[in-house]
Coordinates of C-alpha atoms in Angstrom, one line a residue:
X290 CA 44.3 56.8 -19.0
X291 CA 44.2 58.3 -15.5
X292 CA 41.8 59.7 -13.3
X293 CA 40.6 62.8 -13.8
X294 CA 42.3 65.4 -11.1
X295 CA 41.1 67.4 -8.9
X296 CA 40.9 71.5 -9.9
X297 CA 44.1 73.1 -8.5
X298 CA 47.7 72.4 -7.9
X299 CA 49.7 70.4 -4.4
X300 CA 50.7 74.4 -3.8
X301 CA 47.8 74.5 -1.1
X302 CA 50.3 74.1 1.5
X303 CA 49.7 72.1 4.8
X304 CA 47.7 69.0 6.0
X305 CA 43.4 69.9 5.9
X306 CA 44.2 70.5 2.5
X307 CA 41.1 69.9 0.5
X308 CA 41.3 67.8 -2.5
X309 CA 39.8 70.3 -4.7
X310 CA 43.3 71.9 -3.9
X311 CA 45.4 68.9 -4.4
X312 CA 46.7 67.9 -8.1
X313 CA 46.3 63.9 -8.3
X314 CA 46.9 63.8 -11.2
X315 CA 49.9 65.3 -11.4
X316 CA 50.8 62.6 -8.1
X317 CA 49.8 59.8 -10.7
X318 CA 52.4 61.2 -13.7
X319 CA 55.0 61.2 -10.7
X320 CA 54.2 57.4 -9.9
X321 CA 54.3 56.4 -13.6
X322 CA 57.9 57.1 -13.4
X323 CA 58.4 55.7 -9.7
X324 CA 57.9 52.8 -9.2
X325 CA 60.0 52.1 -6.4
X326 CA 57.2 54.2 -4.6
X327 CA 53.9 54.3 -3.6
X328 CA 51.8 57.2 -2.3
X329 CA 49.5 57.0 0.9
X330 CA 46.5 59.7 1.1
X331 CA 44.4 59.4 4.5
X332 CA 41.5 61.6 4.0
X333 CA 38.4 62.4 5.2
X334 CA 35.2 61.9 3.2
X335 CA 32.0 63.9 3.7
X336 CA 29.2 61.5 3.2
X337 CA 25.2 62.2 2.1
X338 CA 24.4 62.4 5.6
X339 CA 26.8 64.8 6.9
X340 CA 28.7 62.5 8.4
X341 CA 32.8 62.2 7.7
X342 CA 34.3 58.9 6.9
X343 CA 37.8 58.2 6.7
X344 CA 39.5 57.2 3.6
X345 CA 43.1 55.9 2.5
X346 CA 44.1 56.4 -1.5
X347 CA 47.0 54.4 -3.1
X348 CA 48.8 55.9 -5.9
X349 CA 51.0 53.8 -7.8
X350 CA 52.0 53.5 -11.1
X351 CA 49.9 56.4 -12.7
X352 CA 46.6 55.3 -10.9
X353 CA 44.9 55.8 -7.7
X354 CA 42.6 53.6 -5.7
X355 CA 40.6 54.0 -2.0
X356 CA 41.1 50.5 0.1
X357 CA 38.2 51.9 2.0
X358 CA 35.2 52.9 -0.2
X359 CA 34.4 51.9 -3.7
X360 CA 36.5 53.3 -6.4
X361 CA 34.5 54.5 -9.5
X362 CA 34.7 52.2 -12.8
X363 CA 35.6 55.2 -14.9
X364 CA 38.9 56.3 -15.0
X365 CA 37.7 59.7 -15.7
X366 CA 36.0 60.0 -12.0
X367 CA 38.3 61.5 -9.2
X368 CA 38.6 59.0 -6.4
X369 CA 38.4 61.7 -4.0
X370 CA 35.4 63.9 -3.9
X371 CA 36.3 68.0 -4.0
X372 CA 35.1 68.4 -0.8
X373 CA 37.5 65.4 0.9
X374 CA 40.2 66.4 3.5
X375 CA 43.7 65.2 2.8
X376 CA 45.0 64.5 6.5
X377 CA 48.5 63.3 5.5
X378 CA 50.5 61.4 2.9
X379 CA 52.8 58.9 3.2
X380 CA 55.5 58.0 0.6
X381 CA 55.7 53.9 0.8
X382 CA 58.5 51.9 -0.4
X383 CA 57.3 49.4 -3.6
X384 CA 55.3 47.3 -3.3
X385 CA 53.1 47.9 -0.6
X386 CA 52.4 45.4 2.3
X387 CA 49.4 46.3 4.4
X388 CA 50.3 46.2 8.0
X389 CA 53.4 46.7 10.3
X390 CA 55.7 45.3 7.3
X391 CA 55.5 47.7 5.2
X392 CA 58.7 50.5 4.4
X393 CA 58.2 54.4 4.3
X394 CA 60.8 57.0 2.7
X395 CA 58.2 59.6 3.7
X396 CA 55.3 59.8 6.8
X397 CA 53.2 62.2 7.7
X398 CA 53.2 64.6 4.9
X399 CA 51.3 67.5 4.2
X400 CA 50.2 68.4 0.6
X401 CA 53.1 71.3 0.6
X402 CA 55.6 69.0 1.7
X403 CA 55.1 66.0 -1.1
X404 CA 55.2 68.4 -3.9
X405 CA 58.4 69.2 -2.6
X406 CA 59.5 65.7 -2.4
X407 CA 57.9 65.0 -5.9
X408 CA 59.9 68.2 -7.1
X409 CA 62.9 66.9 -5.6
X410 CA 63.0 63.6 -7.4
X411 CA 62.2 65.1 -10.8
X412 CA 58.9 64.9 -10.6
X413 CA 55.9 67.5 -11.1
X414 CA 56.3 70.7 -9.7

């Protein structure tokens, strides 16, 4: 079982996409069938107090996970609020190292850009 998505598809083109406009879901189907990758979202997260925090999301194997804030014990809660950024995405190379070791197909992406990737490799449209 996977996270629940956001509402909308990865056809909001461009970096400052917000999450309510990316699919993550379908980005976690891709990864169930890739696992020679692993997806990188930086994002920025609105907090209570109005203040933004930034956020990095892994996606591998059909599931996402934030290495910066808590990620929700139901699978059914997104791991990135609606109102969250996407800065860029990064397409790692299995498995992922953190730190100056670590491979990339893909860098700097914008949410346009990895559908098209996804799309490429027989992914989700």
């Amino acid at each position: 079982e996977r996270r629940a998505a956001s509402s909308g598809s990865c056809a909001a083109g461009g970096g400052g996409a917000r999450a309510s406009d990316f699919d993550l879901e379908a980005v976690e189907r891709y990864t169930e069938a890739r696992a020679d990758e692993v997806i990188v979202i930086s994002a920025l997260v609105r907090e209570d107090d109005g203040s933004e925090t930034e956020d990095e999301v892994l996606v591998f194997r059909g599931f996402s996970s934030s290495l910066v804030r808590p990620t929700a014990y139901e699978l059914e809660d997104s791991v990135l609020p609606p109102d969250a950024t996407i800065q860029s995405i990064d397409v790692a190379v299995a498995p992922f190292v953190a730190g100056e070791g670590q491979q990339y197909h893909k860098r700097g992406l914008t949410v346009q850009e990895l559908q098209e990737w996804m799309s490429s490799r027989g992914g989700p449209p």
